[in-house]
Amino acid sequence: MKNVTFLILIVLLLVSCEKEINGNAATLKAPITKTSKTILEQLKNPSKDYVLVVSHRGDWRYAPENSLQAVKRCIDLGVDIMELDVRLTKDGHLVAIHDETVDRTTNGLGKVSDFTLTEIKKLRLMNACGIPGSIQQIPTLEEVMILAKDKIMINLDKTEGKTVREAYEILKKTGTVNQAIFKGNDTYQVMYEKYGNLMDSIIYMPKLWYKDENIATYIQTFEKTINPFAYEILFDSEEAETYKIIPEIQNQKDTFLAIALWDELCAGHTDEQALLEGADAAWGWLIKNGANAIMTDRPKELIEYLKGKGLRN
């Protein structure tokens, strides 16, 4: 008798579960799979309902900056774009490193341009605290793009001076041309003189500096030529011309990337302020003032904040 009663209870439980599942099925959303293609579409079509997270040099608090581990951390966290610095070795290879020298970030000394790739691969990166001990090497841009392929976009820094062509060749080789964002301070005329029609083949994001004059003309020239769909906007105060130009960027339906790294880049609305005074005063203020993307040194915390505000999937 006990066995029969137990079986009846099991059947009733299964029926109840089935009804609950069927009843909720209409309200459940299919999981959204983030790929570099979906990220690019969000960058091209900025929305008030979604804010892109751009991680500065990768998740460097938990991995050596610009390392493959820093890239993987970003992918695992769900970061949209990772900012990456690249420089040329003595024998013409692009490697991921911020400084002109290897002194600060590795156990070696000297200029990156004085090392061959073989020599630079013998060095070991500092750990996240800047202490020797990591087993990781300086990666090449090719290695980074292979790891990032189809998963995340890469925001390339330190390329506009002379390495856009070299970087582009690597992107073609790895099939990742539409995953890399080039950026720079130069006018369109200067960039075109250096790279010609290559400017039509890459994703290029102009940087708008509060120190620059004729910001309006700078933007208009880019709009009439390559028509960028994103701008990095830097302003040290609400009186800066670059801050005042934000509504124009919004009217053009272009993405406004805010840089929350230190005070002069975002009128003091930094990651630090977010942690000490509350995220609404920092990241929230940037979003309220039009930011569709935020570059941060605190990707995990920013993602959590945005999810809490309904601005992430």
PDB file of C-alpha atoms in Angstrom:
ATOM      1  CA  MET A   1       0.000   0.000   0.000  1.00  0.00           C
ATOM      2  CA  LYS A   2       2.848   2.365   0.857  1.00  0.00           C
ATOM      3  CA  ASN A   3       4.447   1.697  -2.531  1.00  0.00           C
ATOM      4  CA  VAL A   4       1.198   2.531  -4.350  1.00  0.00           C
ATOM      5  CA  THR A   5       0.806   5.771  -2.414  1.00  0.00           C
ATOM      6  CA  PHE A   6       4.429   6.719  -3.201  1.00  0.00           C
ATOM      7  CA  LEU A   7       3.880   6.090  -6.923  1.00  0.00           C
ATOM      8  CA  ILE A   8       0.734   8.218  -6.931  1.00  0.00           C
ATOM      9  CA  LEU A   9       2.631  11.084  -5.296  1.00  0.00           C
ATOM     10  CA  ILE A  10       5.385  10.835  -7.913  1.00  0.00           C
ATOM     11  CA  VAL A  11       2.843  10.923 -10.768  1.00  0.00           C
ATOM     12  CA  LEU A  12       1.082  13.947  -9.276  1.00  0.00           C
ATOM     13  CA  LEU A  13       4.412  15.733  -8.837  1.00  0.00           C
ATOM     14  CA  LEU A  14       5.396  15.093 -12.466  1.00  0.00           C
ATOM     15  CA  VAL A  15       2.029  16.332 -13.730  1.00  0.00           C
ATOM     16  CA  SER A  16       2.342  19.466 -11.614  1.00  0.00           C
ATOM     17  CA  CYS A  17       5.861  20.129 -12.913  1.00  0.00           C
ATOM     18  CA  GLU A  18       4.730  19.650 -16.508  1.00  0.00           C
ATOM     19  CA  LYS A  19       1.907  22.163 -16.056  1.00  0.00           C
ATOM     20  CA  GLU A  20       4.276  24.689 -14.533  1.00  0.00           C
ATOM     21  CA  ILE A  21       6.798  24.295 -17.330  1.00  0.00           C
ATOM     22  CA  ASN A  22       4.128  24.548 -20.029  1.00  0.00           C
ATOM     23  CA  GLY A  23       2.524  27.499 -18.318  1.00  0.00           C
ATOM     24  CA  ASN A  24       5.818  29.411 -18.181  1.00  0.00           C
ATOM     25  CA  ALA A  25       7.071  28.420 -21.620  1.00  0.00           C
ATOM     26  CA  ALA A  26       5.538  31.429 -23.332  1.00  0.00           C
ATOM     27  CA  THR A  27       7.314  33.837 -21.003  1.00  0.00           C
ATOM     28  CA  LEU A  28      10.755  32.237 -21.173  1.00  0.00           C
ATOM     29  CA  LYS A  29      13.282  33.841 -23.518  1.00  0.00           C
ATOM     30  CA  ALA A  30      15.757  31.812 -25.516  1.00  0.00           C
ATOM     31  CA  PRO A  31      19.318  32.438 -24.293  1.00  0.00           C
ATOM     32  CA  ILE A  32      21.157  35.064 -26.327  1.00  0.00           C
ATOM     33  CA  THR A  33      24.483  33.846 -27.666  1.00  0.00           C
ATOM     34  CA  LYS A  34      26.943  36.714 -27.809  1.00  0.00           C
ATOM     35  CA  THR A  35      29.346  36.660 -30.728  1.00  0.00           C
ATOM     36  CA  SER A  36      31.617  39.249 -32.272  1.00  0.00           C
ATOM     37  CA  LYS A  37      28.941  39.730 -34.957  1.00  0.00           C
ATOM     38  CA  THR A  38      26.222  40.582 -32.451  1.00  0.00           C
ATOM     39  CA  ILE A  39      28.617  42.924 -30.638  1.00  0.00           C
ATOM     40  CA  LEU A  40      29.423  44.683 -33.914  1.00  0.00           C
ATOM     41  CA  GLU A  41      25.722  45.130 -34.628  1.00  0.00           C
ATOM     42  CA  GLN A  42      25.235  46.690 -31.192  1.00  0.00           C
ATOM     43  CA  LEU A  43      28.168  49.006 -31.869  1.00  0.00           C
ATOM     44  CA  LYS A  44      26.680  50.034 -35.218  1.00  0.00           C
ATOM     45  CA  ASN A  45      23.190  50.454 -33.778  1.00  0.00           C
ATOM     46  CA  PRO A  46      23.553  52.015 -30.329  1.00  0.00           C
ATOM     47  CA  SER A  47      20.631  51.566 -27.977  1.00  0.00           C
ATOM     48  CA  LYS A  48      19.536  53.101 -24.695  1.00  0.00           C
ATOM     49  CA  ASP A  49      18.713  49.557 -23.576  1.00  0.00           C
ATOM     50  CA  TYR A  50      22.215  48.106 -23.852  1.00  0.00           C
ATOM     51  CA  VAL A  51      25.592  49.492 -22.810  1.00  0.00           C
ATOM     52  CA  LEU A  52      28.743  47.935 -24.266  1.00  0.00           C
ATOM     53  CA  VAL A  53      31.547  47.106 -21.821  1.00  0.00           C
ATOM     54  CA  VAL A  54      35.091  47.806 -23.013  1.00  0.00           C
ATOM     55  CA  SER A  55      37.818  46.371 -20.777  1.00  0.00           C
ATOM     56  CA  HIS A  56      41.052  48.403 -20.654  1.00  0.00           C
ATOM     57  CA  ARG A  57      44.067  46.160 -21.438  1.00  0.00           C
ATOM     58  CA  GLY A  58      41.931  43.158 -20.557  1.00  0.00           C
ATOM     59  CA  ASP A  59      40.942  42.083 -17.070  1.00  0.00           C
ATOM     60  CA  TRP A  60      44.370  43.109 -15.800  1.00  0.00           C
ATOM     61  CA  ARG A  61      43.567  42.941 -12.092  1.00  0.00           C
ATOM     62  CA  TYR A  62      43.368  39.167 -12.449  1.00  0.00           C
ATOM     63  CA  ALA A  63      45.832  38.578 -15.282  1.00  0.00           C
ATOM     64  CA  PRO A  64      48.891  40.296 -16.770  1.00  0.00           C
ATOM     65  CA  GLU A  65      47.743  43.250 -18.894  1.00  0.00           C
ATOM     66  CA  ASN A  66      47.414  42.569 -22.626  1.00  0.00           C
ATOM     67  CA  SER A  67      48.055  38.854 -22.032  1.00  0.00           C
ATOM     68  CA  LEU A  68      46.170  35.907 -23.511  1.00  0.00           C
ATOM     69  CA  GLN A  69      44.818  35.202 -20.040  1.00  0.00           C
ATOM     70  CA  ALA A  70      43.534  38.782 -19.868  1.00  0.00           C
ATOM     71  CA  VAL A  71      41.728  38.204 -23.172  1.00  0.00           C
ATOM     72  CA  LYS A  72      40.238  34.928 -21.965  1.00  0.00           C
ATOM     73  CA  ARG A  73      39.080  36.554 -18.726  1.00  0.00           C
ATOM     74  CA  CYS A  74      37.207  39.147 -20.786  1.00  0.00           C
ATOM     75  CA  ILE A  75      35.570  36.467 -22.926  1.00  0.00           C
ATOM     76  CA  ASP A  76      34.511  34.480 -19.856  1.00  0.00           C
ATOM     77  CA  LEU A  77      33.114  37.578 -18.120  1.00  0.00           C
ATOM     78  CA  GLY A  78      31.024  38.532 -21.128  1.00  0.00           C
ATOM     79  CA  VAL A  79      32.942  41.711 -21.980  1.00  0.00           C
ATOM     80  CA  ASP A  80      32.031  43.091 -25.419  1.00  0.00           C
ATOM     81  CA  ILE A  81      35.300  44.728 -26.429  1.00  0.00           C
ATOM     82  CA  MET A  82      38.851  44.475 -25.090  1.00  0.00           C
ATOM     83  CA  GLU A  83      41.236  47.393 -25.549  1.00  0.00           C
ATOM     84  CA  LEU A  84      44.665  46.096 -26.620  1.00  0.00           C
ATOM     85  CA  ASP A  85      47.985  47.864 -27.183  1.00  0.00           C
ATOM     86  CA  VAL A  86      50.351  46.665 -29.916  1.00  0.00           C
ATOM     87  CA  ARG A  87      53.932  47.492 -30.910  1.00  0.00           C
ATOM     88  CA  LEU A  88      56.421  46.271 -33.494  1.00  0.00           C
ATOM     89  CA  THR A  89      59.413  44.089 -32.684  1.00  0.00           C
ATOM     90  CA  LYS A  90      62.806  44.550 -34.332  1.00  0.00           C
ATOM     91  CA  ASP A  91      61.934  41.965 -36.984  1.00  0.00           C
ATOM     92  CA  GLY A  92      58.492  43.398 -37.754  1.00  0.00           C
ATOM     93  CA  HIS A  93      56.083  41.361 -35.601  1.00  0.00           C
ATOM     94  CA  LEU A  94      53.184  43.033 -33.812  1.00  0.00           C
ATOM     95  CA  VAL A  95      53.074  42.082 -30.140  1.00  0.00           C
ATOM     96  CA  ALA A  96      50.620  43.037 -27.406  1.00  0.00           C
ATOM     97  CA  ILE A  97      52.314  45.474 -25.038  1.00  0.00           C
ATOM     98  CA  HIS A  98      51.515  49.023 -23.931  1.00  0.00           C
ATOM     99  CA  ASP A  99      54.877  50.638 -23.221  1.00  0.00           C
ATOM    100  CA  GLU A 100      57.730  51.363 -25.619  1.00  0.00           C
ATOM    101  CA  THR A 101      59.915  49.259 -23.324  1.00  0.00           C
ATOM    102  CA  VAL A 102      59.435  45.877 -21.689  1.00  0.00           C
ATOM    103  CA  ASP A 103      60.693  47.182 -18.325  1.00  0.00           C
ATOM    104  CA  ARG A 104      57.394  47.666 -16.474  1.00  0.00           C
ATOM    105  CA  THR A 105      55.457  44.610 -17.631  1.00  0.00           C
ATOM    106  CA  THR A 106      58.104  41.866 -17.963  1.00  0.00           C
ATOM    107  CA  ASN A 107      61.250  40.518 -16.306  1.00  0.00           C
ATOM    108  CA  GLY A 108      63.349  42.108 -19.065  1.00  0.00           C
ATOM    109  CA  LEU A 109      64.797  45.512 -19.914  1.00  0.00           C
ATOM    110  CA  GLY A 110      64.923  47.459 -23.173  1.00  0.00           C
ATOM    111  CA  LYS A 111      62.834  48.788 -26.022  1.00  0.00           C
ATOM    112  CA  VAL A 112      60.338  46.489 -27.715  1.00  0.00           C
ATOM    113  CA  SER A 113      61.766  47.622 -31.054  1.00  0.00           C
ATOM    114  CA  ASP A 114      65.201  46.283 -30.055  1.00  0.00           C
ATOM    115  CA  PHE A 115      63.937  42.714 -29.534  1.00  0.00           C
ATOM    116  CA  THR A 116      63.268  40.097 -32.189  1.00  0.00           C
ATOM    117  CA  LEU A 117      60.115  38.032 -31.685  1.00  0.00           C
ATOM    118  CA  THR A 118      62.227  35.055 -30.595  1.00  0.00           C
ATOM    119  CA  GLU A 119      63.973  37.208 -28.001  1.00  0.00           C
ATOM    120  CA  ILE A 120      60.805  38.811 -26.691  1.00  0.00           C
ATOM    121  CA  LYS A 121      59.157  35.398 -26.315  1.00  0.00           C
ATOM    122  CA  LYS A 122      61.888  34.464 -23.831  1.00  0.00           C
ATOM    123  CA  LEU A 123      60.616  37.147 -21.445  1.00  0.00           C
ATOM    124  CA  ARG A 124      57.905  36.515 -18.871  1.00  0.00           C
ATOM    125  CA  LEU A 125      55.122  38.905 -17.986  1.00  0.00           C
ATOM    126  CA  MET A 126      54.698  40.398 -14.542  1.00  0.00           C
ATOM    127  CA  ASN A 127      51.689  39.119 -12.635  1.00  0.00           C
ATOM    128  CA  ALA A 128      48.616  41.268 -11.977  1.00  0.00           C
ATOM    129  CA  CYS A 129      50.372  42.948  -9.023  1.00  0.00           C
ATOM    130  CA  GLY A 130      53.378  43.905 -11.117  1.00  0.00           C
ATOM    131  CA  ILE A 131      55.597  41.275  -9.522  1.00  0.00           C
ATOM    132  CA  PRO A 132      57.782  38.814 -11.486  1.00  0.00           C
ATOM    133  CA  GLY A 133      56.386  35.327 -11.340  1.00  0.00           C
ATOM    134  CA  SER A 134      53.966  34.854 -14.214  1.00  0.00           C
ATOM    135  CA  ILE A 135      54.720  32.040 -16.656  1.00  0.00           C
ATOM    136  CA  GLN A 136      53.010  33.927 -19.486  1.00  0.00           C
ATOM    137  CA  GLN A 137      54.712  35.441 -22.519  1.00  0.00           C
ATOM    138  CA  ILE A 138      53.982  38.606 -24.461  1.00  0.00           C
ATOM    139  CA  PRO A 139      51.480  37.429 -27.103  1.00  0.00           C
ATOM    140  CA  THR A 140      51.532  38.384 -30.754  1.00  0.00           C
ATOM    141  CA  LEU A 141      48.531  40.148 -32.243  1.00  0.00           C
ATOM    142  CA  GLU A 142      47.956  37.024 -34.304  1.00  0.00           C
ATOM    143  CA  GLU A 143      47.708  34.891 -31.163  1.00  0.00           C
ATOM    144  CA  VAL A 144      45.264  37.358 -29.602  1.00  0.00           C
ATOM    145  CA  MET A 145      43.012  37.418 -32.658  1.00  0.00           C
ATOM    146  CA  ILE A 146      42.970  33.626 -32.932  1.00  0.00           C
ATOM    147  CA  LEU A 147      41.849  33.402 -29.297  1.00  0.00           C
ATOM    148  CA  ALA A 148      39.284  36.194 -29.729  1.00  0.00           C
ATOM    149  CA  LYS A 149      37.892  34.964 -33.053  1.00  0.00           C
ATOM    150  CA  ASP A 150      34.082  35.090 -33.183  1.00  0.00           C
ATOM    151  CA  LYS A 151      33.901  35.752 -29.422  1.00  0.00           C
ATOM    152  CA  ILE A 152      34.833  39.360 -28.660  1.00  0.00           C
ATOM    153  CA  MET A 153      35.899  42.557 -30.412  1.00  0.00           C
ATOM    154  CA  ILE A 154      39.372  44.022 -29.991  1.00  0.00           C
ATOM    155  CA  ASN A 155      39.952  47.779 -29.735  1.00  0.00           C
ATOM    156  CA  LEU A 156      43.472  48.354 -31.096  1.00  0.00           C
ATOM    157  CA  ASP A 157      45.544  51.124 -29.561  1.00  0.00           C
ATOM    158  CA  LYS A 158      49.004  52.412 -30.553  1.00  0.00           C
ATOM    159  CA  THR A 159      48.465  51.575 -34.234  1.00  0.00           C
ATOM    160  CA  GLU A 160      47.649  54.873 -35.943  1.00  0.00           C
ATOM    161  CA  GLY A 161      51.251  56.075 -36.085  1.00  0.00           C
ATOM    162  CA  LYS A 162      52.609  53.456 -38.472  1.00  0.00           C
ATOM    163  CA  THR A 163      51.224  49.962 -37.926  1.00  0.00           C
ATOM    164  CA  VAL A 164      47.692  49.989 -39.354  1.00  0.00           C
ATOM    165  CA  ARG A 165      48.828  48.121 -42.469  1.00  0.00           C
ATOM    166  CA  GLU A 166      50.701  45.480 -40.484  1.00  0.00           C
ATOM    167  CA  ALA A 167      47.731  44.962 -38.186  1.00  0.00           C
ATOM    168  CA  TYR A 168      45.324  44.760 -41.114  1.00  0.00           C
ATOM    169  CA  GLU A 169      47.395  41.995 -42.736  1.00  0.00           C
ATOM    170  CA  ILE A 170      47.161  39.969 -39.525  1.00  0.00           C
ATOM    171  CA  LEU A 171      43.410  40.516 -39.345  1.00  0.00           C
ATOM    172  CA  LYS A 172      43.033  39.287 -42.931  1.00  0.00           C
ATOM    173  CA  LYS A 173      45.201  36.262 -42.177  1.00  0.00           C
ATOM    174  CA  THR A 174      43.115  35.325 -39.124  1.00  0.00           C
ATOM    175  CA  GLY A 175      39.746  36.205 -40.673  1.00  0.00           C
ATOM    176  CA  THR A 176      39.049  38.842 -38.027  1.00  0.00           C
ATOM    177  CA  VAL A 177      38.906  42.136 -39.972  1.00  0.00           C
ATOM    178  CA  ASN A 178      35.401  42.826 -38.628  1.00  0.00           C
ATOM    179  CA  GLN A 179      36.487  42.145 -35.058  1.00  0.00           C
ATOM    180  CA  ALA A 180      39.071  44.893 -34.717  1.00  0.00           C
ATOM    181  CA  ILE A 181      38.466  48.581 -34.092  1.00  0.00           C
ATOM    182  CA  PHE A 182      41.294  50.924 -35.030  1.00  0.00           C
ATOM    183  CA  LYS A 183      41.340  54.327 -33.359  1.00  0.00           C
ATOM    184  CA  GLY A 184      43.410  57.478 -33.336  1.00  0.00           C
ATOM    185  CA  ASN A 185      43.759  61.208 -32.782  1.00  0.00           C
ATOM    186  CA  ASP A 186      44.701  62.288 -36.306  1.00  0.00           C
ATOM    187  CA  THR A 187      42.390  64.052 -38.730  1.00  0.00           C
ATOM    188  CA  TYR A 188      40.965  62.160 -41.672  1.00  0.00           C
ATOM    189  CA  GLN A 189      43.353  63.982 -44.013  1.00  0.00           C
ATOM    190  CA  VAL A 190      46.386  62.771 -42.067  1.00  0.00           C
ATOM    191  CA  MET A 191      45.084  59.207 -41.858  1.00  0.00           C
ATOM    192  CA  TYR A 192      44.249  59.147 -45.577  1.00  0.00           C
ATOM    193  CA  GLU A 193      47.718  60.421 -46.492  1.00  0.00           C
ATOM    194  CA  LYS A 194      49.209  57.543 -44.493  1.00  0.00           C
ATOM    195  CA  TYR A 195      46.854  54.740 -45.464  1.00  0.00           C
ATOM    196  CA  GLY A 196      44.795  55.777 -48.498  1.00  0.00           C
ATOM    197  CA  ASN A 197      41.893  53.514 -49.408  1.00  0.00           C
ATOM    198  CA  LEU A 198      42.750  51.149 -46.577  1.00  0.00           C
ATOM    199  CA  MET A 199      40.655  53.532 -44.444  1.00  0.00           C
ATOM    200  CA  ASP A 200      37.588  52.173 -46.264  1.00  0.00           C
ATOM    201  CA  SER A 201      38.453  48.585 -45.334  1.00  0.00           C
ATOM    202  CA  ILE A 202      38.853  48.912 -41.574  1.00  0.00           C
ATOM    203  CA  ILE A 203      36.620  49.838 -38.659  1.00  0.00           C
ATOM    204  CA  TYR A 204      37.955  53.193 -37.525  1.00  0.00           C
ATOM    205  CA  MET A 205      36.924  55.104 -34.403  1.00  0.00           C
ATOM    206  CA  PRO A 206      38.111  58.734 -34.122  1.00  0.00           C
ATOM    207  CA  LYS A 207      39.078  60.033 -30.685  1.00  0.00           C
ATOM    208  CA  LEU A 208      37.659  63.410 -29.698  1.00  0.00           C
ATOM    209  CA  TRP A 209      39.994  65.187 -27.259  1.00  0.00           C
ATOM    210  CA  TYR A 210      38.912  68.153 -25.183  1.00  0.00           C
ATOM    211  CA  LYS A 211      42.294  69.769 -25.964  1.00  0.00           C
ATOM    212  CA  ASP A 212      41.674  69.756 -29.710  1.00  0.00           C
ATOM    213  CA  GLU A 213      40.391  72.781 -31.602  1.00  0.00           C
ATOM    214  CA  ASN A 214      37.796  72.692 -34.379  1.00  0.00           C
ATOM    215  CA  ILE A 215      36.106  69.554 -33.043  1.00  0.00           C
ATOM    216  CA  ALA A 216      33.018  70.192 -35.179  1.00  0.00           C
ATOM    217  CA  THR A 217      35.077  70.338 -38.395  1.00  0.00           C
ATOM    218  CA  TYR A 218      37.022  67.249 -37.327  1.00  0.00           C
ATOM    219  CA  ILE A 219      33.776  65.290 -36.969  1.00  0.00           C
ATOM    220  CA  GLN A 220      32.180  66.647 -40.142  1.00  0.00           C
ATOM    221  CA  THR A 221      35.151  65.583 -42.258  1.00  0.00           C
ATOM    222  CA  PHE A 222      35.011  62.038 -40.925  1.00  0.00           C
ATOM    223  CA  GLU A 223      31.237  61.909 -41.430  1.00  0.00           C
ATOM    224  CA  LYS A 224      31.582  62.969 -45.082  1.00  0.00           C
ATOM    225  CA  THR A 225      34.315  60.417 -45.801  1.00  0.00           C
ATOM    226  CA  ILE A 226      34.366  57.103 -43.945  1.00  0.00           C
ATOM    227  CA  ASN A 227      31.277  57.882 -41.817  1.00  0.00           C
ATOM    228  CA  PRO A 228      32.356  56.214 -38.532  1.00  0.00           C
ATOM    229  CA  PHE A 229      29.690  54.611 -36.360  1.00  0.00           C
ATOM    230  CA  ALA A 230      31.545  55.165 -33.067  1.00  0.00           C
ATOM    231  CA  TYR A 231      33.542  57.928 -31.399  1.00  0.00           C
ATOM    232  CA  GLU A 232      35.722  57.864 -28.284  1.00  0.00           C
ATOM    233  CA  ILE A 233      34.904  61.118 -26.485  1.00  0.00           C
ATOM    234  CA  LEU A 234      37.213  62.584 -23.844  1.00  0.00           C
ATOM    235  CA  PHE A 235      36.227  65.566 -21.696  1.00  0.00           C
ATOM    236  CA  ASP A 236      37.759  66.976 -18.535  1.00  0.00           C
ATOM    237  CA  SER A 237      34.669  68.982 -17.571  1.00  0.00           C
ATOM    238  CA  GLU A 238      31.122  69.763 -18.625  1.00  0.00           C
ATOM    239  CA  GLU A 239      32.485  72.948 -20.165  1.00  0.00           C
ATOM    240  CA  ALA A 240      34.640  71.061 -22.655  1.00  0.00           C
ATOM    241  CA  GLU A 241      33.651  71.316 -26.316  1.00  0.00           C
ATOM    242  CA  THR A 242      33.805  67.543 -26.579  1.00  0.00           C
ATOM    243  CA  TYR A 243      31.167  67.230 -23.857  1.00  0.00           C
ATOM    244  CA  LYS A 244      28.940  69.770 -25.590  1.00  0.00           C
ATOM    245  CA  ILE A 245      29.221  67.874 -28.877  1.00  0.00           C
ATOM    246  CA  ILE A 246      27.709  64.652 -27.436  1.00  0.00           C
ATOM    247  CA  PRO A 247      24.134  65.505 -28.571  1.00  0.00           C
ATOM    248  CA  GLU A 248      25.407  65.776 -32.151  1.00  0.00           C
ATOM    249  CA  ILE A 249      26.940  62.301 -31.897  1.00  0.00           C
ATOM    250  CA  GLN A 250      23.614  61.029 -30.581  1.00  0.00           C
ATOM    251  CA  ASN A 251      21.693  62.697 -33.414  1.00  0.00           C
ATOM    252  CA  GLN A 252      23.997  60.934 -35.885  1.00  0.00           C
ATOM    253  CA  LYS A 253      23.028  57.659 -34.161  1.00  0.00           C
ATOM    254  CA  ASP A 254      26.694  56.901 -33.509  1.00  0.00           C
ATOM    255  CA  THR A 255      28.061  55.096 -30.475  1.00  0.00           C
ATOM    256  CA  PHE A 256      29.589  57.315 -27.780  1.00  0.00           C
ATOM    257  CA  LEU A 257      32.384  55.469 -25.963  1.00  0.00           C
ATOM    258  CA  ALA A 258      33.106  57.058 -22.586  1.00  0.00           C
ATOM    259  CA  ILE A 259      36.438  56.435 -20.850  1.00  0.00           C
ATOM    260  CA  ALA A 260      36.011  55.958 -17.095  1.00  0.00           C
ATOM    261  CA  LEU A 261      39.700  55.422 -16.316  1.00  0.00           C
ATOM    262  CA  TRP A 262      40.786  58.734 -14.781  1.00  0.00           C
ATOM    263  CA  ASP A 263      39.356  62.169 -14.062  1.00  0.00           C
ATOM    264  CA  GLU A 264      40.401  64.212 -17.104  1.00  0.00           C
ATOM    265  CA  LEU A 265      38.891  61.689 -19.500  1.00  0.00           C
ATOM    266  CA  CYS A 266      35.344  61.751 -18.105  1.00  0.00           C
ATOM    267  CA  ALA A 267      34.992  64.867 -15.916  1.00  0.00           C
ATOM    268  CA  GLY A 268      35.734  62.806 -12.822  1.00  0.00           C
ATOM    269  CA  HIS A 269      33.076  60.121 -13.346  1.00  0.00           C
ATOM    270  CA  THR A 270      35.560  57.284 -13.006  1.00  0.00           C
ATOM    271  CA  ASP A 271      35.689  53.659 -11.929  1.00  0.00           C
ATOM    272  CA  GLU A 272      37.124  54.869  -8.642  1.00  0.00           C
ATOM    273  CA  GLN A 273      34.156  57.138  -8.042  1.00  0.00           C
ATOM    274  CA  ALA A 274      31.843  54.227  -8.857  1.00  0.00           C
ATOM    275  CA  LEU A 275      33.462  52.108  -6.154  1.00  0.00           C
ATOM    276  CA  LEU A 276      33.784  54.842  -3.508  1.00  0.00           C
ATOM    277  CA  GLU A 277      30.679  56.981  -4.020  1.00  0.00           C
ATOM    278  CA  GLY A 278      28.311  54.679  -5.862  1.00  0.00           C
ATOM    279  CA  ALA A 279      28.025  53.520  -9.450  1.00  0.00           C
ATOM    280  CA  ASP A 280      25.100  55.830 -10.228  1.00  0.00           C
ATOM    281  CA  ALA A 281      27.346  58.855  -9.666  1.00  0.00           C
ATOM    282  CA  ALA A 282      29.935  57.569 -12.126  1.00  0.00           C
ATOM    283  CA  TRP A 283      28.859  54.971 -14.672  1.00  0.00           C
ATOM    284  CA  GLY A 284      25.225  55.986 -14.249  1.00  0.00           C
ATOM    285  CA  TRP A 285      26.077  59.633 -14.919  1.00  0.00           C
ATOM    286  CA  LEU A 286      27.934  58.710 -18.113  1.00  0.00           C
ATOM    287  CA  ILE A 287      24.982  56.653 -19.336  1.00  0.00           C
ATOM    288  CA  LYS A 288      22.531  59.421 -18.454  1.00  0.00           C
ATOM    289  CA  ASN A 289      24.672  61.763 -20.545  1.00  0.00           C
ATOM    290  CA  GLY A 290      24.582  59.551 -23.605  1.00  0.00           C
ATOM    291  CA  ALA A 291      27.269  56.882 -23.263  1.00  0.00           C
ATOM    292  CA  ASN A 292      26.428  53.696 -25.164  1.00  0.00           C
ATOM    293  CA  ALA A 293      29.774  52.118 -24.253  1.00  0.00           C
ATOM    294  CA  ILE A 294      32.128  52.517 -21.299  1.00  0.00           C
ATOM    295  CA  MET A 295      35.824  51.666 -21.104  1.00  0.00           C
ATOM    296  CA  THR A 296      36.695  50.431 -17.638  1.00  0.00           C
ATOM    297  CA  ASP A 297      39.361  48.890 -15.442  1.00  0.00           C
ATOM    298  CA  ARG A 298      36.552  47.178 -13.479  1.00  0.00           C
ATOM    299  CA  PRO A 299      34.736  45.053 -16.081  1.00  0.00           C
ATOM    300  CA  LYS A 300      33.177  42.594 -13.630  1.00  0.00           C
ATOM    301  CA  GLU A 301      31.731  45.320 -11.423  1.00  0.00           C
ATOM    302  CA  LEU A 302      30.485  47.339 -14.404  1.00  0.00           C
ATOM    303  CA  ILE A 303      28.760  44.303 -15.915  1.00  0.00           C
ATOM    304  CA  GLU A 304      27.039  43.567 -12.599  1.00  0.00           C
ATOM    305  CA  TYR A 305      25.902  47.184 -12.328  1.00  0.00           C
ATOM    306  CA  LEU A 306      24.513  47.220 -15.870  1.00  0.00           C
ATOM    307  CA  LYS A 307      22.659  43.943 -15.343  1.00  0.00           C
ATOM    308  CA  GLY A 308      21.082  45.405 -12.224  1.00  0.00           C
ATOM    309  CA  LYS A 309      19.875  48.350 -14.311  1.00  0.00           C
ATOM    310  CA  GLY A 310      18.509  46.127 -17.069  1.00  0.00           C
ATOM    311  CA  LEU A 311      21.176  47.295 -19.499  1.00  0.00           C
ATOM    312  CA  ARG A 312      22.707  43.869 -20.147  1.00  0.00           C
ATOM    313  CA  ASN A 313      21.262  40.534 -21.210  1.00  0.00           C
TER     314      ASN A 313
END
